[in-house]
Each structure stands twice: as structure tokens, then as C-alpha cells.
Short mmCIF file of N, CA and C and ligand atoms in Angstrom, two decimals:
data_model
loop_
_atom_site.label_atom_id
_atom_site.label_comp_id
_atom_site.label_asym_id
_atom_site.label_seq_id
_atom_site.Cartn_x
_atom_site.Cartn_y
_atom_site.Cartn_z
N UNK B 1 83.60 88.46 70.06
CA UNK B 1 83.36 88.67 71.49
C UNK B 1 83.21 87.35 72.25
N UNK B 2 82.67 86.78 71.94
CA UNK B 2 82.48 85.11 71.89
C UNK B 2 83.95 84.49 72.68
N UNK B 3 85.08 84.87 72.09
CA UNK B 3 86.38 84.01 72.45
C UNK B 3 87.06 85.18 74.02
N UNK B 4 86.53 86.15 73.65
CA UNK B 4 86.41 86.81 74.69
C UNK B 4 85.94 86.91 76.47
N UNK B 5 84.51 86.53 75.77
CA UNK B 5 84.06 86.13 76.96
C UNK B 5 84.30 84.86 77.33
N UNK B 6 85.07 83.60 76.81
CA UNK B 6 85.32 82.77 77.30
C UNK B 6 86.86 82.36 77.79
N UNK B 7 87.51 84.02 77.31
CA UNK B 7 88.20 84.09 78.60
C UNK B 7 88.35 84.32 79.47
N UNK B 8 87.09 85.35 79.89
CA UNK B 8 86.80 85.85 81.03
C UNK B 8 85.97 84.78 82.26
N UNK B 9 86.24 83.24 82.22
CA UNK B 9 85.43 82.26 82.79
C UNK B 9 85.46 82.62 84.42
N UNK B 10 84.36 82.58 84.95
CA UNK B 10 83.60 82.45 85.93
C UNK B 10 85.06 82.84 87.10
N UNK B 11 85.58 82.04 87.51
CA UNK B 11 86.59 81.87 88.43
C UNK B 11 88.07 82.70 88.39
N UNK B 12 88.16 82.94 87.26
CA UNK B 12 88.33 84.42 86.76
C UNK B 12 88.26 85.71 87.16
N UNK B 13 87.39 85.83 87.09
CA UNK B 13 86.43 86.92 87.29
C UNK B 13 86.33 86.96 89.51
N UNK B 14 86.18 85.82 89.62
CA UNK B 14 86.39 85.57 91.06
C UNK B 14 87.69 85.72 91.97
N UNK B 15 88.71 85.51 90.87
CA UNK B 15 89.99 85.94 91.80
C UNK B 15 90.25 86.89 91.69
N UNK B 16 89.64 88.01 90.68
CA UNK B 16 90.11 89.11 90.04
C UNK B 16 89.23 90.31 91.01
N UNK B 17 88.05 89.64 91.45
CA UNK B 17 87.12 90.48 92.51
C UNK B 17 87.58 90.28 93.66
N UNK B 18 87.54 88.92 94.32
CA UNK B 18 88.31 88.19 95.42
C UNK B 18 89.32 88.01 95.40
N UNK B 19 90.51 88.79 95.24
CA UNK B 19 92.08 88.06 95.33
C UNK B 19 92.19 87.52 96.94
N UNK B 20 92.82 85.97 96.71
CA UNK B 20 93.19 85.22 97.65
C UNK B 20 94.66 86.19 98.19
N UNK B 21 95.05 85.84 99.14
CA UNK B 21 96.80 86.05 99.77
C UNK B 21 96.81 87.59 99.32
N UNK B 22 95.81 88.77 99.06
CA UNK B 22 95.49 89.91 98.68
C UNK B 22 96.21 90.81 100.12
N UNK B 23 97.82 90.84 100.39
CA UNK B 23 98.18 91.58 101.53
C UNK B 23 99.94 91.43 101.87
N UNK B 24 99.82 92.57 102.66
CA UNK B 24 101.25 92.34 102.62
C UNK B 24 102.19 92.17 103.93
N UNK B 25 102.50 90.89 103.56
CA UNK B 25 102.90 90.60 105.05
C UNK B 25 104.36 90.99 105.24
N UNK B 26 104.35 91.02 107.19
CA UNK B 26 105.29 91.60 107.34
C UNK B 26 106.76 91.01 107.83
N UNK B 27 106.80 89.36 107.59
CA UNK B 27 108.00 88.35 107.59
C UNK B 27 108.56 87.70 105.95
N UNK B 28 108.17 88.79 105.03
CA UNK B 28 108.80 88.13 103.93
C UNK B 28 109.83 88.35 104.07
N UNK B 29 110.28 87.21 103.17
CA UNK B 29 111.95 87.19 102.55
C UNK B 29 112.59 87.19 101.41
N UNK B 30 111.31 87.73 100.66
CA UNK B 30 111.34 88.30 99.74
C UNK B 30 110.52 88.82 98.96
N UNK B 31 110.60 89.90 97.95
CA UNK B 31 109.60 90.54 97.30
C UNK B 31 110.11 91.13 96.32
N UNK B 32 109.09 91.39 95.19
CA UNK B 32 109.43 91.78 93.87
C UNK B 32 108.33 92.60 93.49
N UNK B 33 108.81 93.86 92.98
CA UNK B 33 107.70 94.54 92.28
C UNK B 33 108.01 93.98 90.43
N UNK B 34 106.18 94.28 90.17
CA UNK B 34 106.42 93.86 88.68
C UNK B 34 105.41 94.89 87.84
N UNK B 35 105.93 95.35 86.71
CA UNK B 35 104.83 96.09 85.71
C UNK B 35 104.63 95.75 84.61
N UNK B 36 103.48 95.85 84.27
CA UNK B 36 103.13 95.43 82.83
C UNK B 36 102.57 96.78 82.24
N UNK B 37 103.57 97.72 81.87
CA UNK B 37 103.60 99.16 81.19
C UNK B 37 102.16 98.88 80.08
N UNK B 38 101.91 98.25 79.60
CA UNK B 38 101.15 97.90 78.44
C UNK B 38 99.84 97.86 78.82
N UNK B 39 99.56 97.21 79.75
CA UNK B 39 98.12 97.32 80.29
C UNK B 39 97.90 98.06 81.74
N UNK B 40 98.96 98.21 82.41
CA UNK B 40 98.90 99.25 83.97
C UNK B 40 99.19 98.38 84.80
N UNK B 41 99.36 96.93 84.63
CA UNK B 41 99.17 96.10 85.96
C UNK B 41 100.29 96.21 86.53
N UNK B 42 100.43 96.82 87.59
CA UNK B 42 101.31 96.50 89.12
C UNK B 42 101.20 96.06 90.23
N UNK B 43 102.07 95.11 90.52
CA UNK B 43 102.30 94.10 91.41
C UNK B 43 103.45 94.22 92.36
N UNK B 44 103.21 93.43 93.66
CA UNK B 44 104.26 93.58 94.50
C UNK B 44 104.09 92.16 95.19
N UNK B 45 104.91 91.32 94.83
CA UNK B 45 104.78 89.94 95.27
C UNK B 45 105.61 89.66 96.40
N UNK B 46 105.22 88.82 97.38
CA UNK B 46 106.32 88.50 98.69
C UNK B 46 106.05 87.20 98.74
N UNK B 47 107.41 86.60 99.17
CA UNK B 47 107.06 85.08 99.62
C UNK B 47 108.38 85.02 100.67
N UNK B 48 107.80 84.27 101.42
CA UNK B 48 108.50 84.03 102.57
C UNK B 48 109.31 82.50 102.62
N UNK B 49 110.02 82.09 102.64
CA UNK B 49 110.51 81.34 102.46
C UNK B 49 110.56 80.17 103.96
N UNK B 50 110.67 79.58 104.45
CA UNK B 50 111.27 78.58 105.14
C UNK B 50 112.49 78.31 105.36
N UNK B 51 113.60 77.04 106.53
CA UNK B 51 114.63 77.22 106.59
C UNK B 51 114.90 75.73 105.31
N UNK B 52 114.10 75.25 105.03
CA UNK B 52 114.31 74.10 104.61
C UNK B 52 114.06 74.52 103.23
N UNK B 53 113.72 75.74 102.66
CA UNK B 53 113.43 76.60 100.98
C UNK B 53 112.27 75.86 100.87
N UNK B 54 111.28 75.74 101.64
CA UNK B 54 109.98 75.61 101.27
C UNK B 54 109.01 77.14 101.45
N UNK B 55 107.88 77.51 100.53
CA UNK B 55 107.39 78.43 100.14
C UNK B 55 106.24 78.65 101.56
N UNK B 56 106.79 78.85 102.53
CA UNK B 56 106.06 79.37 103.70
C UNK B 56 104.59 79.91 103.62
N UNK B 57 104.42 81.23 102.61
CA UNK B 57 103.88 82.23 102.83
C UNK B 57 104.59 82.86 101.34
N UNK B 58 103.17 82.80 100.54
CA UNK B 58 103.10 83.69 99.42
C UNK B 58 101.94 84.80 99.13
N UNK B 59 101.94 86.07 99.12
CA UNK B 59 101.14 87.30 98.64
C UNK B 59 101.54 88.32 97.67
N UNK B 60 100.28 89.07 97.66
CA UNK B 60 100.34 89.89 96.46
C UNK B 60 99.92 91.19 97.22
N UNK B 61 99.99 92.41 96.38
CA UNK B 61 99.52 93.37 96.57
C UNK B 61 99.55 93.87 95.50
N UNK B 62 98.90 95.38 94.89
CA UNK B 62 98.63 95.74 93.81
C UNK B 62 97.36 96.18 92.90
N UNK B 63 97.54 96.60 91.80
CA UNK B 63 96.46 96.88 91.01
C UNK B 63 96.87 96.15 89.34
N UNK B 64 95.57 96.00 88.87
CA UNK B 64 96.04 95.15 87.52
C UNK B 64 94.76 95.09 87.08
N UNK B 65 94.38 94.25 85.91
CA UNK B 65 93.36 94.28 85.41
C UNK B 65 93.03 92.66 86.05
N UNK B 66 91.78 91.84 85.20
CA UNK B 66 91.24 90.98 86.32
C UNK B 66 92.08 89.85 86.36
N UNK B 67 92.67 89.38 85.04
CA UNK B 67 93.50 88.41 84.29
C UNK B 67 95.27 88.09 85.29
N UNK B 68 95.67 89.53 85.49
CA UNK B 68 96.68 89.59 85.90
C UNK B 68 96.45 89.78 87.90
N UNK B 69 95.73 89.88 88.46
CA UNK B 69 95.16 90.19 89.98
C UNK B 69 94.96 88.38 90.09
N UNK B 70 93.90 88.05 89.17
CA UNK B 70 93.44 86.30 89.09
C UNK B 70 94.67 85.33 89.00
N UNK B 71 95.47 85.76 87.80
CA UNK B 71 96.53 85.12 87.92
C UNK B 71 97.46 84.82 89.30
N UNK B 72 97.66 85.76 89.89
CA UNK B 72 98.26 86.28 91.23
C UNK B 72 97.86 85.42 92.43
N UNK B 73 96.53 85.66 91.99
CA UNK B 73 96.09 84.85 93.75
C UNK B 73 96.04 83.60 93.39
N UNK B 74 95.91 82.94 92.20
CA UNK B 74 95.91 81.17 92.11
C UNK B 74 97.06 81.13 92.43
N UNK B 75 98.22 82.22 91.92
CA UNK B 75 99.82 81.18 91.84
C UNK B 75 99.82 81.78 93.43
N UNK B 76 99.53 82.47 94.35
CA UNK B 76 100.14 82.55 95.43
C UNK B 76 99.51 81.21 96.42
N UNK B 77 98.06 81.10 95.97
CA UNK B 77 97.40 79.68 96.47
C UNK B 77 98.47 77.90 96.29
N UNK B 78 98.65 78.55 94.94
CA UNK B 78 99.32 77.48 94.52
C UNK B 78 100.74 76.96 94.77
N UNK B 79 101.79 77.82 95.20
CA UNK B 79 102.91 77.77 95.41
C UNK B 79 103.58 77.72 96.79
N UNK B 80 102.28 77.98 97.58
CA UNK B 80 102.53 77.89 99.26
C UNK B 80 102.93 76.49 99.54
N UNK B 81 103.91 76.01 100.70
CA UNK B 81 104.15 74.57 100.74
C UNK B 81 104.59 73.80 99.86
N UNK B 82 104.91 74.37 98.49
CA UNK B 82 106.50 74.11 97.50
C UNK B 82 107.65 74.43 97.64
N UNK B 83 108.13 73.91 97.33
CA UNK B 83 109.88 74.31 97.41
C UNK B 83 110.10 75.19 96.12
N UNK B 84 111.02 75.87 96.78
CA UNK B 84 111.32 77.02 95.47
C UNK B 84 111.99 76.71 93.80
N UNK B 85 112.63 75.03 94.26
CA UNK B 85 112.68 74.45 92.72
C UNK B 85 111.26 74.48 92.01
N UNK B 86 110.30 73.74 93.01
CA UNK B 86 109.22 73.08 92.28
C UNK B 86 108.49 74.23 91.29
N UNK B 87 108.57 75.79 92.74
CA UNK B 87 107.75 76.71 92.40
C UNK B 87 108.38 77.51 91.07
N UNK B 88 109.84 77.39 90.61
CA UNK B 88 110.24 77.76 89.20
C UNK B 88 109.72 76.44 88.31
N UNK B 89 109.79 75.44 88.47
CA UNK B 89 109.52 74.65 87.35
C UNK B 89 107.86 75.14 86.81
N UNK B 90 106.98 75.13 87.87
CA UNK B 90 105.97 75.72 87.63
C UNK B 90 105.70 76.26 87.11
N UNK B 91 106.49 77.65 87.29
CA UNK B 91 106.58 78.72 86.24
C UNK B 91 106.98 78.26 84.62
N UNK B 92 107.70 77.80 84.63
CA UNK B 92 108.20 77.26 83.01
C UNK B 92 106.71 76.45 82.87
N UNK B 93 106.22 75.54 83.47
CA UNK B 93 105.17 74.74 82.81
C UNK B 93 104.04 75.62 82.33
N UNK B 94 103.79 76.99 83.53
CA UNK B 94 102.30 77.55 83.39
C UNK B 94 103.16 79.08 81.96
N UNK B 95 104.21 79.37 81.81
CA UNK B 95 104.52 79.85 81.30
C UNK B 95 104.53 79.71 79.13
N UNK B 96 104.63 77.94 79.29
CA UNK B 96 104.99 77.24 78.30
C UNK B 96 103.12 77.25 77.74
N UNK B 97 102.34 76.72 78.81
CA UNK B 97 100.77 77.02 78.86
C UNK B 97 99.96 78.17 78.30
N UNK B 98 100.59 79.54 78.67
CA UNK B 98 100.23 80.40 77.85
C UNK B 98 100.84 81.03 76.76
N UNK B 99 101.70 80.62 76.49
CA UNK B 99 102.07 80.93 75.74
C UNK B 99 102.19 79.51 73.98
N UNK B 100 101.21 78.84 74.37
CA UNK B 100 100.65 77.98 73.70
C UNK B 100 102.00 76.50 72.97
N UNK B 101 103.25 76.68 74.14
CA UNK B 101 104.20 75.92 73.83
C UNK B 101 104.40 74.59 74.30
N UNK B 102 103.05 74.43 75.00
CA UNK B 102 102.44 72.90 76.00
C UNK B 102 101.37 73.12 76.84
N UNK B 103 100.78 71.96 77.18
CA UNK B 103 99.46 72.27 78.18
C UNK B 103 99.95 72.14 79.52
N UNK B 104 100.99 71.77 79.94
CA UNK B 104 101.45 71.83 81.71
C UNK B 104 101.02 70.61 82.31
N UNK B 105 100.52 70.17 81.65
CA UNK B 105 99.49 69.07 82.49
C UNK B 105 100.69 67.88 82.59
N UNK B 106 101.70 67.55 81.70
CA UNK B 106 103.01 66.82 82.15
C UNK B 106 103.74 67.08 83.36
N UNK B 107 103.72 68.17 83.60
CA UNK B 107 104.48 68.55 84.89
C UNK B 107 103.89 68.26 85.94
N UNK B 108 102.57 68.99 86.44
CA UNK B 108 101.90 68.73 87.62
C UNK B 108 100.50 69.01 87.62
N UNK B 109 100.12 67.73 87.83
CA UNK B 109 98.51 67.96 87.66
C UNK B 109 97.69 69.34 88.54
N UNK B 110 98.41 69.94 89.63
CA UNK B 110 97.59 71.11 90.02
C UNK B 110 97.76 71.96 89.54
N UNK B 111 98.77 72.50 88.02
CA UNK B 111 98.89 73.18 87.40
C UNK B 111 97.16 73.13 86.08
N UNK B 112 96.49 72.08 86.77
CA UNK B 112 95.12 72.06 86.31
C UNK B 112 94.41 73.08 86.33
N UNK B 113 94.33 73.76 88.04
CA UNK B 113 93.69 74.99 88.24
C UNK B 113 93.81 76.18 87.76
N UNK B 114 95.33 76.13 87.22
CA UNK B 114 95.51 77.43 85.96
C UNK B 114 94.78 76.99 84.69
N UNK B 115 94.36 76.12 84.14
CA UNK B 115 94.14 75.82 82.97
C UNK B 115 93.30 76.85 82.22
N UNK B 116 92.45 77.66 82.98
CA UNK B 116 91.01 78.33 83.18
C UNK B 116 91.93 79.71 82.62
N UNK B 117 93.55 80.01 82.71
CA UNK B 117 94.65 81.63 82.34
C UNK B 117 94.85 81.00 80.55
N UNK B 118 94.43 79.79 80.33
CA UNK B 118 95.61 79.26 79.36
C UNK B 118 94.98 80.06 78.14
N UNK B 119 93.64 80.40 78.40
CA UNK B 119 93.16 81.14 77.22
C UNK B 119 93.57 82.06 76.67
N UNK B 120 94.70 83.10 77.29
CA UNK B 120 95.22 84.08 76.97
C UNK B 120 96.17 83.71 75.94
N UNK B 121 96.42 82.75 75.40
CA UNK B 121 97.15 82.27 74.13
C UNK B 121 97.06 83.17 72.79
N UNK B 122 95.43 83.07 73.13
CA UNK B 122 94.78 83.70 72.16
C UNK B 122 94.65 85.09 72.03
N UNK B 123 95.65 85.89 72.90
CA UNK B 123 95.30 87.24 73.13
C UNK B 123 96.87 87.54 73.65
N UNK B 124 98.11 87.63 72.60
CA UNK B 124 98.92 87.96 73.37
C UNK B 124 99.26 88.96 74.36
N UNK B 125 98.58 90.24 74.13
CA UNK B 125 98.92 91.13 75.20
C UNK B 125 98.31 90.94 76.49
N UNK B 126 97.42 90.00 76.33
CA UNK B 126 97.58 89.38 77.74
C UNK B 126 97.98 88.31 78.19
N UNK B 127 99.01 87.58 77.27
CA UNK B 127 99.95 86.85 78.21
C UNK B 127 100.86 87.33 78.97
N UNK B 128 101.09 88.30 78.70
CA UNK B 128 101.98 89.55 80.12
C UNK B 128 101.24 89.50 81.03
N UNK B 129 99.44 89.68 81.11
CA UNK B 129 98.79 89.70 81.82
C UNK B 129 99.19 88.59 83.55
N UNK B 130 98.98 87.81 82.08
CA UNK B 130 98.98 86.38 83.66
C UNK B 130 99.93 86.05 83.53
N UNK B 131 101.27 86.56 82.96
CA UNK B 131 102.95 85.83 83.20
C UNK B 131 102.91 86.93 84.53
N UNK B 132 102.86 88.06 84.56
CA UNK B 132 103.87 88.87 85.10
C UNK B 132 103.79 88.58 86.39
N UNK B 133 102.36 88.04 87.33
CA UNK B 133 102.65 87.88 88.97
C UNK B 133 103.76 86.59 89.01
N UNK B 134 103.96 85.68 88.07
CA UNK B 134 104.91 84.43 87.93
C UNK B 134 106.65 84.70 87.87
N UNK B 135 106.51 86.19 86.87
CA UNK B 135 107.75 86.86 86.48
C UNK B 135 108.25 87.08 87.74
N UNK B 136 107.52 88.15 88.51
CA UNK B 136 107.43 88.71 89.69
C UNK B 136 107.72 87.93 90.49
N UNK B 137 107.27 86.72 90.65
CA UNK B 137 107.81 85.96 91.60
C UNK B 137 109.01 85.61 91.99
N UNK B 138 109.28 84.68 90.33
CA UNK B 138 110.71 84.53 90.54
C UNK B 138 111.94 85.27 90.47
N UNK B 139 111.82 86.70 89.96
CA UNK B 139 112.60 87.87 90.12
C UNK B 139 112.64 87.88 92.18
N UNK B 140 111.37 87.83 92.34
CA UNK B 140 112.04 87.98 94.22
C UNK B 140 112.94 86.73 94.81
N UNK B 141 112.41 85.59 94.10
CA UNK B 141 113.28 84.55 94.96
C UNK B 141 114.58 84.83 94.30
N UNK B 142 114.83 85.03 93.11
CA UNK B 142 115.65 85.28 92.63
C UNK B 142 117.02 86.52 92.89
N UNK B 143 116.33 87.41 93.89
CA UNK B 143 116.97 88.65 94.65
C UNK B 143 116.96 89.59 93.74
N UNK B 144 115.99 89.76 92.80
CA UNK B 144 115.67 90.79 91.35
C UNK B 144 114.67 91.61 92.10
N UNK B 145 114.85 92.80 92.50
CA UNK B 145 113.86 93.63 93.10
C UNK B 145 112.78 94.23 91.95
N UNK B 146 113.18 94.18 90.71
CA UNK B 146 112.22 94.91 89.77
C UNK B 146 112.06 94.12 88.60
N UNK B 147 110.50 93.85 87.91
CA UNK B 147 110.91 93.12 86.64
C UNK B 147 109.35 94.14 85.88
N UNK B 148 109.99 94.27 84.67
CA UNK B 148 108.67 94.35 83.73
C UNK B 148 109.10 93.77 82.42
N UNK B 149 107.52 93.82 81.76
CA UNK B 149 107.09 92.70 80.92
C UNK B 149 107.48 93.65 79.01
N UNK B 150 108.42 94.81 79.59
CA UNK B 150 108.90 95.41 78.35
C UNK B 150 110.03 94.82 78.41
ZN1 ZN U 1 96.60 93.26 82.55
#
């Protein structure tokens, strides 16, 4: 229980009660629903893009457990005012992170503030958890209206 509760850390638990960008706005330019059949989590991600492909305006909407809601609102915090290259490379770094294939910290040091998801290494069925608002993402910029984590 021990490795458990220390994945459940503090801030965690805070985005998962408090989701940041928790809404759905009505100038996206894109959006993606995402499911994670395995644990229930559904998501509906929008990001709005810019004329210059910078990340305007990123949100979530949805239900999920705390891991996958938490996940959601850091990367929508996190990806606002990136460009949509940066915001896929991201994904590969925080992706590579949980899934215990690098720490991210080469790529971009604000991929720091995820560091707190990386625990799910240790728990694969919830690395779907905190991939899928990331999946989700780039399935919308991507013009993929649907993605799940089967
Ligand atoms: Zn979940």
C-alpha cells in the first residue's frame, strides 16, 4: 500500500479534485474524445489552436479516475502557448516517462511538473490512466475524432 499511496502524491489528488481548464469551450479547433474501457475514464479534450499553430486554449471535460482527470489538467496547463510540434514532442517525452523508457527531463525541464504521473510505471494499468488525456490530445490535433487505450 505504501507504493500506492505514494502515487497518490498530494498534487495529485489536487488536480483530480480541482481540474484546471475543467470546461468546454466554445472556439475550439479541435477536439477528441478518449476512453480508457479498462478503468471508465472518459475524456473530451479541445484545443484551440492559433493562426501561427500555437496552442491558444487547451481543456478538458469528462469523468475518469483521479490519475487520469490530474493528468488532464497539468497537460492542458502545460501545453497552452506551445506550438503543436513542441506539444507532440511532449507527449513522446511524458509518454517515454511513464512508461519507464526515460525521465523527460532531456527534453524540457517543465515536463518537471509531470514528474509527480511518472509513478504510474509501477502500475501499468494506469499508465493508460495518465497517457490517455495526451493520446486524446494528439488524436484532435491530429483530426482523429476518437481514440482508446484498447
Ligand atoms: Zn483511470
Amino acid at each position: 500500500m505504501d507504493d500506492l499511496r505514494e502515487l497518490y502524491q498530494e498534487v495529485i489528488l489536487d488536480h483530480g479534485k480541482h481540474p484546471r481548464n475543467f470546461r468546454t469551450p466554445d472556439d475550439a479547433t479541435a477536439e477528441a474524445h478518449g476512453n480508457n474501457p479498462l478503468c471508465g475514464d472518459q475524456l473530451t479534450v479541445y484545443v484551440k489552436l492559433d493562426a501561427d499553430g500555437l496552442v491558444e486554449d487547451a481543456a478538458f471535460i469528462g469523468r475518469g479516475c483521479a490519475i487520469s482527470v490530474a493528468s488532464a489538467s497539468m497537460m492542458t496547463e502545460l501545453v497552452k502557448g506551445k506550438t503543436e510540434a513542441k506539444a507532440h514532442e511532449l507527449f513522446e517525452a511524458f509518454h517515454a516517462m511513464c512508461t519507464g523508457e526515460g525521465d523527460g527531463g532531456a527534453v524540457d525541464e517543465e515536463l518537471d511538473k509531470l514528474k509527480v504521473l511518472s509513478g504510474v510505471r509501477d502500475f501499468p494499468t494506469r499508465v493508460k490512466c495518465a497517457t490517455l488525456p495526451w493520446h486524446t490530445m494528439v488524436a484532435a490535433l491530429a483530426g482523429d475524432g476518437e481514440v482508446t487505450t484498447e
